[in-house]
């Protein structure tokens, strides 16, 4: 969905409308044929959950672009920060939620048990703090140079699949994949620059 977000952001708004309507139409057709949509299955990304996500994502882009926002609206700094670092947000908030659930934080702090929304407020606050800290890593010249090498990215992609296929321990799989995801989220702009440079070199006149 992160990459669909980029796709929707760069699209003409009519394409977003078409994608939202197309996803909705496909969802209705599958419902009429009694296809097992399993709409609430976020964890395994069922067909139903995927289509509903597409409807919400593309539909939201379409509707919000119809609103005449000022060029630099105030008070949206946090939303802008999360939007610009949405892939990093994915890989940071997930282990925080896993940890809170593992220690049953609602039982430790009764105020969270009595006010469940505080669970998500705390998760969001810690996620933002951790993201700000992690965003210092791309400032390292050594790390920037390392992730400016195409073989490093091939190795990362290989590891993403290899870990899921060959490591059977769920705990290790979660946290290794989260670590790999964090590296990708932090340094993928380097990959984009690298591919852009390669493309310009290949298209430049000899």
CSV table of C-alpha atoms in Angstrom, one decimal, residues 136-149 153 186-187 190-191 193:
chain,number,residue,atom,x,y,z
A,136,UNK,CA,19.7,10.6,11.8
A,137,UNK,CA,21.2,7.5,10.3
A,138,UNK,CA,21.0,8.6,6.6
A,139,UNK,CA,23.2,11.6,7.6
A,140,UNK,CA,26.1,9.2,8.1
A,141,UNK,CA,28.4,9.5,5.1
A,142,UNK,CA,29.6,5.9,5.5
A,143,UNK,CA,26.1,4.5,5.5
A,144,UNK,CA,25.1,6.7,2.6
A,145,UNK,CA,28.0,5.5,0.6
A,146,UNK,CA,27.2,1.9,1.4
A,147,UNK,CA,23.6,2.1,0.3
A,148,UNK,CA,24.6,3.9,-2.8
A,149,UNK,CA,25.8,0.6,-4.2
A,153,UNK,CA,20.2,-3.5,-2.6
A,186,UNK,CA,15.7,4.8,5.6
A,187,UNK,CA,17.9,4.5,2.6
A,190,UNK,CA,19.6,6.5,-2.2
A,191,UNK,CA,18.4,3.7,-4.5
A,193,UNK,CA,19.0,8.5,-6.9
